[in-house]
Amino acid sequence: MEQQWPEGPQADPDLARGRYDADMRASQGAMRNFFRVELPVAHAGLAIVIIAGVFVGVVWSPRAGGIIGGAFAALFVVALCVAFLAGRRGRDAVRAAYKFTFGWADWITP
């Protein structure tokens, strides 16, 4: 079966594959930079969750504050399982899960 290329029948498949690979690397690099989080930012996210949980626990009910803490704990456990499945081990897996769980603080801190 003959492949159809956007450049026409005289297209070079190796050059097309090279352009595709370069575009994919650039796209993946941009996503990595977008989601790159430093550890102090994740600490700020944890602090915000603790403060919000305590506040909600005092104002509404301790159960509501516990639900907030439990939800983030469950998210951390899921992220840790995904990190293990992705091949990270030990502290690297815990650090990746921690950054994923609490790294959203980078979007709200200046």
Short mmCIF file of N, CA and C in Angstrom, two decimals:
data_model
loop_
_atom_site.label_atom_id
_atom_site.label_comp_id
_atom_site.label_asym_id
_atom_site.label_seq_id
_atom_site.Cartn_x
_atom_site.Cartn_y
_atom_site.Cartn_z
N MET A 1 0.85 -1.17 0.00
CA MET A 1 0.00 0.00 0.00
C MET A 1 0.89 1.24 0.00
N GLU A 2 0.58 2.16 -0.82
CA GLU A 2 1.37 3.38 -0.96
C GLU A 2 0.83 4.44 0.00
N GLN A 3 1.76 5.09 0.77
CA GLN A 3 1.33 6.12 1.72
C GLN A 3 1.12 7.44 1.01
N GLN A 4 0.13 8.18 1.48
CA GLN A 4 -0.15 9.51 0.96
C GLN A 4 0.50 10.54 1.88
N TRP A 5 1.36 11.40 1.34
CA TRP A 5 2.04 12.42 2.11
C TRP A 5 1.51 13.79 1.73
N PRO A 6 1.44 14.71 2.71
CA PRO A 6 0.95 16.06 2.39
C PRO A 6 1.81 16.77 1.36
N GLU A 7 3.09 16.41 1.27
CA GLU A 7 3.99 17.06 0.32
C GLU A 7 3.86 16.50 -1.10
N GLY A 8 3.08 15.45 -1.24
CA GLY A 8 2.88 14.85 -2.56
C GLY A 8 3.67 13.57 -2.70
N PRO A 9 3.65 12.98 -3.90
CA PRO A 9 4.31 11.70 -4.12
C PRO A 9 5.84 11.79 -4.08
N GLN A 10 6.41 12.98 -4.25
CA GLN A 10 7.87 13.11 -4.23
C GLN A 10 8.40 13.36 -2.81
N ALA A 11 7.59 13.21 -1.78
CA ALA A 11 8.00 13.47 -0.40
C ALA A 11 9.01 12.43 0.06
N ASP A 12 9.90 12.88 0.92
CA ASP A 12 10.89 11.99 1.51
C ASP A 12 10.38 11.55 2.89
N PRO A 13 10.04 10.28 3.07
CA PRO A 13 9.49 9.82 4.35
C PRO A 13 10.43 10.04 5.53
N ASP A 14 11.74 9.93 5.30
CA ASP A 14 12.68 10.12 6.40
C ASP A 14 12.68 11.57 6.89
N LEU A 15 12.59 12.53 5.95
CA LEU A 15 12.53 13.94 6.36
C LEU A 15 11.21 14.24 7.08
N ALA A 16 10.12 13.65 6.60
CA ALA A 16 8.83 13.86 7.25
C ALA A 16 8.85 13.29 8.67
N ARG A 17 9.44 12.11 8.84
CA ARG A 17 9.54 11.50 10.16
C ARG A 17 10.43 12.35 11.07
N GLY A 18 11.49 12.91 10.54
CA GLY A 18 12.36 13.78 11.32
C GLY A 18 11.65 15.04 11.80
N ARG A 19 10.87 15.64 10.90
CA ARG A 19 10.09 16.83 11.30
C ARG A 19 9.07 16.48 12.37
N TYR A 20 8.42 15.34 12.20
CA TYR A 20 7.43 14.90 13.18
C TYR A 20 8.08 14.68 14.55
N ASP A 21 9.20 13.98 14.56
CA ASP A 21 9.90 13.71 15.82
C ASP A 21 10.35 15.01 16.48
N ALA A 22 10.85 15.96 15.70
CA ALA A 22 11.29 17.24 16.26
C ALA A 22 10.11 18.01 16.84
N ASP A 23 8.99 17.99 16.15
CA ASP A 23 7.79 18.67 16.65
C ASP A 23 7.28 18.01 17.94
N MET A 24 7.32 16.70 18.00
CA MET A 24 6.88 16.00 19.21
C MET A 24 7.80 16.31 20.39
N ARG A 25 9.11 16.34 20.16
CA ARG A 25 10.05 16.68 21.24
C ARG A 25 9.81 18.09 21.74
N ALA A 26 9.56 19.03 20.84
CA ALA A 26 9.29 20.41 21.23
C ALA A 26 8.00 20.50 22.04
N SER A 27 6.97 19.79 21.61
CA SER A 27 5.70 19.80 22.31
C SER A 27 5.82 19.19 23.70
N GLN A 28 6.51 18.06 23.81
CA GLN A 28 6.69 17.42 25.11
C GLN A 28 7.56 18.27 26.03
N GLY A 29 8.55 18.95 25.48
CA GLY A 29 9.39 19.84 26.28
C GLY A 29 8.59 21.01 26.82
N ALA A 30 7.70 21.55 26.01
CA ALA A 30 6.84 22.65 26.46
C ALA A 30 5.92 22.19 27.58
N MET A 31 5.38 20.99 27.48
CA MET A 31 4.51 20.47 28.54
C MET A 31 5.30 20.24 29.82
N ARG A 32 6.52 19.72 29.70
CA ARG A 32 7.35 19.52 30.89
C ARG A 32 7.63 20.85 31.58
N ASN A 33 7.94 21.87 30.80
CA ASN A 33 8.20 23.19 31.38
C ASN A 33 6.95 23.77 32.02
N PHE A 34 5.80 23.52 31.42
CA PHE A 34 4.55 24.04 31.95
C PHE A 34 4.23 23.41 33.30
N PHE A 35 4.48 22.12 33.45
CA PHE A 35 4.16 21.41 34.67
C PHE A 35 5.35 21.27 35.62
N ARG A 36 6.46 21.90 35.32
CA ARG A 36 7.63 21.82 36.20
C ARG A 36 7.34 22.61 37.47
N VAL A 37 7.55 21.98 38.62
CA VAL A 37 7.24 22.58 39.90
C VAL A 37 8.46 22.41 40.82
N GLU A 38 8.76 23.44 41.55
CA GLU A 38 9.84 23.37 42.53
C GLU A 38 9.27 22.92 43.88
N LEU A 39 10.11 22.36 44.71
CA LEU A 39 9.68 21.82 45.99
C LEU A 39 9.11 22.88 46.93
N PRO A 40 9.68 24.10 47.03
CA PRO A 40 9.06 25.10 47.90
C PRO A 40 7.63 25.47 47.50
N VAL A 41 7.34 25.42 46.22
CA VAL A 41 5.97 25.70 45.77
C VAL A 41 5.04 24.60 46.25
N ALA A 42 5.50 23.36 46.19
CA ALA A 42 4.67 22.25 46.69
C ALA A 42 4.46 22.38 48.20
N HIS A 43 5.49 22.85 48.93
CA HIS A 43 5.32 23.08 50.36
C HIS A 43 4.24 24.14 50.60
N ALA A 44 4.21 25.18 49.78
CA ALA A 44 3.18 26.21 49.90
C ALA A 44 1.80 25.61 49.64
N GLY A 45 1.69 24.72 48.67
CA GLY A 45 0.42 24.05 48.40
C GLY A 45 -0.03 23.21 49.58
N LEU A 46 0.90 22.49 50.22
CA LEU A 46 0.57 21.71 51.41
C LEU A 46 0.10 22.62 52.53
N ALA A 47 0.79 23.74 52.72
CA ALA A 47 0.39 24.70 53.77
C ALA A 47 -1.01 25.24 53.50
N ILE A 48 -1.31 25.54 52.25
CA ILE A 48 -2.64 26.05 51.91
C ILE A 48 -3.71 25.00 52.21
N VAL A 49 -3.42 23.74 51.89
CA VAL A 49 -4.38 22.67 52.16
C VAL A 49 -4.60 22.51 53.66
N ILE A 50 -3.52 22.57 54.43
CA ILE A 50 -3.66 22.43 55.88
C ILE A 50 -4.47 23.60 56.45
N ILE A 51 -4.15 24.81 56.03
CA ILE A 51 -4.88 25.98 56.52
C ILE A 51 -6.35 25.90 56.12
N ALA A 52 -6.62 25.53 54.89
CA ALA A 52 -8.01 25.41 54.43
C ALA A 52 -8.74 24.32 55.19
N GLY A 53 -8.09 23.19 55.42
CA GLY A 53 -8.72 22.10 56.17
C GLY A 53 -9.04 22.49 57.59
N VAL A 54 -8.11 23.17 58.25
CA VAL A 54 -8.36 23.62 59.62
C VAL A 54 -9.47 24.67 59.64
N PHE A 55 -9.43 25.60 58.70
CA PHE A 55 -10.46 26.64 58.64
C PHE A 55 -11.85 26.03 58.43
N VAL A 56 -11.96 25.15 57.47
CA VAL A 56 -13.24 24.50 57.20
C VAL A 56 -13.67 23.65 58.39
N GLY A 57 -12.71 22.99 59.03
CA GLY A 57 -13.02 22.18 60.20
C GLY A 57 -13.54 23.00 61.37
N VAL A 58 -13.02 24.22 61.53
CA VAL A 58 -13.47 25.09 62.62
C VAL A 58 -14.80 25.75 62.27
N VAL A 59 -14.92 26.26 61.05
CA VAL A 59 -16.12 27.01 60.68
C VAL A 59 -17.32 26.09 60.45
N TRP A 60 -17.16 25.00 59.70
CA TRP A 60 -18.30 24.14 59.40
C TRP A 60 -18.33 22.94 60.33
N SER A 61 -17.47 21.98 60.06
CA SER A 61 -17.43 20.79 60.92
C SER A 61 -16.09 20.10 60.76
N PRO A 62 -15.66 19.40 61.78
CA PRO A 62 -14.39 18.65 61.66
C PRO A 62 -14.44 17.61 60.54
N ARG A 63 -15.61 17.06 60.29
CA ARG A 63 -15.74 16.07 59.22
C ARG A 63 -15.41 16.70 57.86
N ALA A 64 -15.87 17.92 57.61
CA ALA A 64 -15.59 18.60 56.34
C ALA A 64 -14.09 18.87 56.19
N GLY A 65 -13.44 19.28 57.28
CA GLY A 65 -12.00 19.48 57.23
C GLY A 65 -11.26 18.17 56.97
N GLY A 66 -11.76 17.09 57.56
CA GLY A 66 -11.16 15.78 57.32
C GLY A 66 -11.34 15.30 55.90
N ILE A 67 -12.47 15.65 55.31
CA ILE A 67 -12.71 15.27 53.92
C ILE A 67 -11.71 15.95 53.00
N ILE A 68 -11.41 17.21 53.28
CA ILE A 68 -10.42 17.93 52.46
C ILE A 68 -9.06 17.25 52.58
N GLY A 69 -8.65 16.98 53.83
CA GLY A 69 -7.36 16.31 54.03
C GLY A 69 -7.34 14.92 53.41
N GLY A 70 -8.44 14.19 53.55
CA GLY A 70 -8.52 12.84 52.99
C GLY A 70 -8.48 12.83 51.47
N ALA A 71 -9.11 13.83 50.86
CA ALA A 71 -9.09 13.91 49.40
C ALA A 71 -7.67 14.12 48.89
N PHE A 72 -6.93 15.01 49.53
CA PHE A 72 -5.55 15.24 49.09
C PHE A 72 -4.65 14.06 49.42
N ALA A 73 -4.93 13.37 50.52
CA ALA A 73 -4.17 12.17 50.85
C ALA A 73 -4.41 11.08 49.80
N ALA A 74 -5.67 10.94 49.39
CA ALA A 74 -6.00 9.95 48.36
C ALA A 74 -5.33 10.31 47.03
N LEU A 75 -5.34 11.59 46.69
CA LEU A 75 -4.67 12.03 45.46
C LEU A 75 -3.18 11.73 45.52
N PHE A 76 -2.57 11.94 46.68
CA PHE A 76 -1.15 11.64 46.85
C PHE A 76 -0.88 10.14 46.66
N VAL A 77 -1.73 9.30 47.24
CA VAL A 77 -1.54 7.85 47.10
C VAL A 77 -1.67 7.43 45.64
N VAL A 78 -2.65 7.97 44.94
CA VAL A 78 -2.81 7.63 43.52
C VAL A 78 -1.60 8.11 42.72
N ALA A 79 -1.13 9.33 42.99
CA ALA A 79 0.05 9.84 42.29
C ALA A 79 1.28 9.02 42.61
N LEU A 80 1.38 8.53 43.84
CA LEU A 80 2.52 7.69 44.21
C LEU A 80 2.48 6.36 43.47
N CYS A 81 1.29 5.78 43.34
CA CYS A 81 1.15 4.53 42.58
C CYS A 81 1.52 4.74 41.11
N VAL A 82 1.10 5.85 40.54
CA VAL A 82 1.45 6.15 39.15
C VAL A 82 2.94 6.35 39.01
N ALA A 83 3.58 7.01 39.98
CA ALA A 83 5.03 7.21 39.92
C ALA A 83 5.75 5.87 39.99
N PHE A 84 5.27 4.94 40.83
CA PHE A 84 5.88 3.61 40.88
C PHE A 84 5.69 2.88 39.57
N LEU A 85 4.50 2.98 38.99
CA LEU A 85 4.26 2.32 37.71
C LEU A 85 5.10 2.92 36.59
N ALA A 86 5.42 4.21 36.72
CA ALA A 86 6.25 4.87 35.70
C ALA A 86 7.73 4.53 35.86
N GLY A 87 8.09 3.81 36.91
CA GLY A 87 9.47 3.37 37.07
C GLY A 87 10.28 4.15 38.10
N ARG A 88 9.67 5.09 38.79
CA ARG A 88 10.40 5.81 39.83
C ARG A 88 10.37 5.00 41.11
N ARG A 89 11.42 5.11 41.88
CA ARG A 89 11.51 4.36 43.12
C ARG A 89 11.97 5.26 44.26
N GLY A 90 11.60 4.89 45.46
CA GLY A 90 12.08 5.55 46.66
C GLY A 90 11.69 7.02 46.75
N ARG A 91 12.69 7.83 47.10
CA ARG A 91 12.45 9.26 47.28
C ARG A 91 12.00 9.95 45.99
N ASP A 92 12.49 9.48 44.87
CA ASP A 92 12.07 10.09 43.59
C ASP A 92 10.57 9.94 43.38
N ALA A 93 10.03 8.77 43.72
CA ALA A 93 8.59 8.54 43.56
C ALA A 93 7.80 9.42 44.52
N VAL A 94 8.25 9.50 45.76
CA VAL A 94 7.55 10.32 46.75
C VAL A 94 7.61 11.79 46.36
N ARG A 95 8.78 12.25 45.89
CA ARG A 95 8.93 13.65 45.48
C ARG A 95 8.04 13.97 44.29
N ALA A 96 7.96 13.06 43.33
CA ALA A 96 7.11 13.29 42.15
C ALA A 96 5.64 13.34 42.55
N ALA A 97 5.21 12.44 43.42
CA ALA A 97 3.82 12.44 43.87
C ALA A 97 3.50 13.69 44.69
N TYR A 98 4.44 14.11 45.52
CA TYR A 98 4.26 15.30 46.34
C TYR A 98 4.13 16.55 45.47
N LYS A 99 5.01 16.66 44.47
CA LYS A 99 4.95 17.80 43.57
C LYS A 99 3.67 17.80 42.76
N PHE A 100 3.21 16.61 42.35
CA PHE A 100 1.97 16.54 41.59
C PHE A 100 0.78 16.93 42.45
N THR A 101 0.75 16.45 43.69
CA THR A 101 -0.39 16.68 44.56
C THR A 101 -0.50 18.14 45.00
N PHE A 102 0.62 18.76 45.31
CA PHE A 102 0.57 20.11 45.88
C PHE A 102 1.21 21.17 45.00
N GLY A 103 1.65 20.82 43.82
CA GLY A 103 2.31 21.77 42.93
C GLY A 103 1.40 22.79 42.31
N TRP A 104 0.10 22.60 42.43
CA TRP A 104 -0.86 23.57 41.88
C TRP A 104 -0.70 24.94 42.52
N ALA A 105 -0.02 25.04 43.64
CA ALA A 105 0.16 26.32 44.30
C ALA A 105 0.98 27.27 43.43
N ASP A 106 1.72 26.74 42.48
CA ASP A 106 2.49 27.59 41.57
C ASP A 106 1.57 28.46 40.73
N TRP A 107 0.34 28.04 40.51
CA TRP A 107 -0.59 28.80 39.70
C TRP A 107 -1.27 29.91 40.46
N ILE A 108 -1.21 29.86 41.81
CA ILE A 108 -1.87 30.90 42.60
C ILE A 108 -0.90 31.78 43.37
N THR A 109 0.37 31.39 43.44
CA THR A 109 1.36 32.21 44.13
C THR A 109 2.08 33.08 43.12
N PRO A 110 2.47 34.30 43.52
CA PRO A 110 3.15 35.19 42.56
C PRO A 110 4.55 34.74 42.24
#
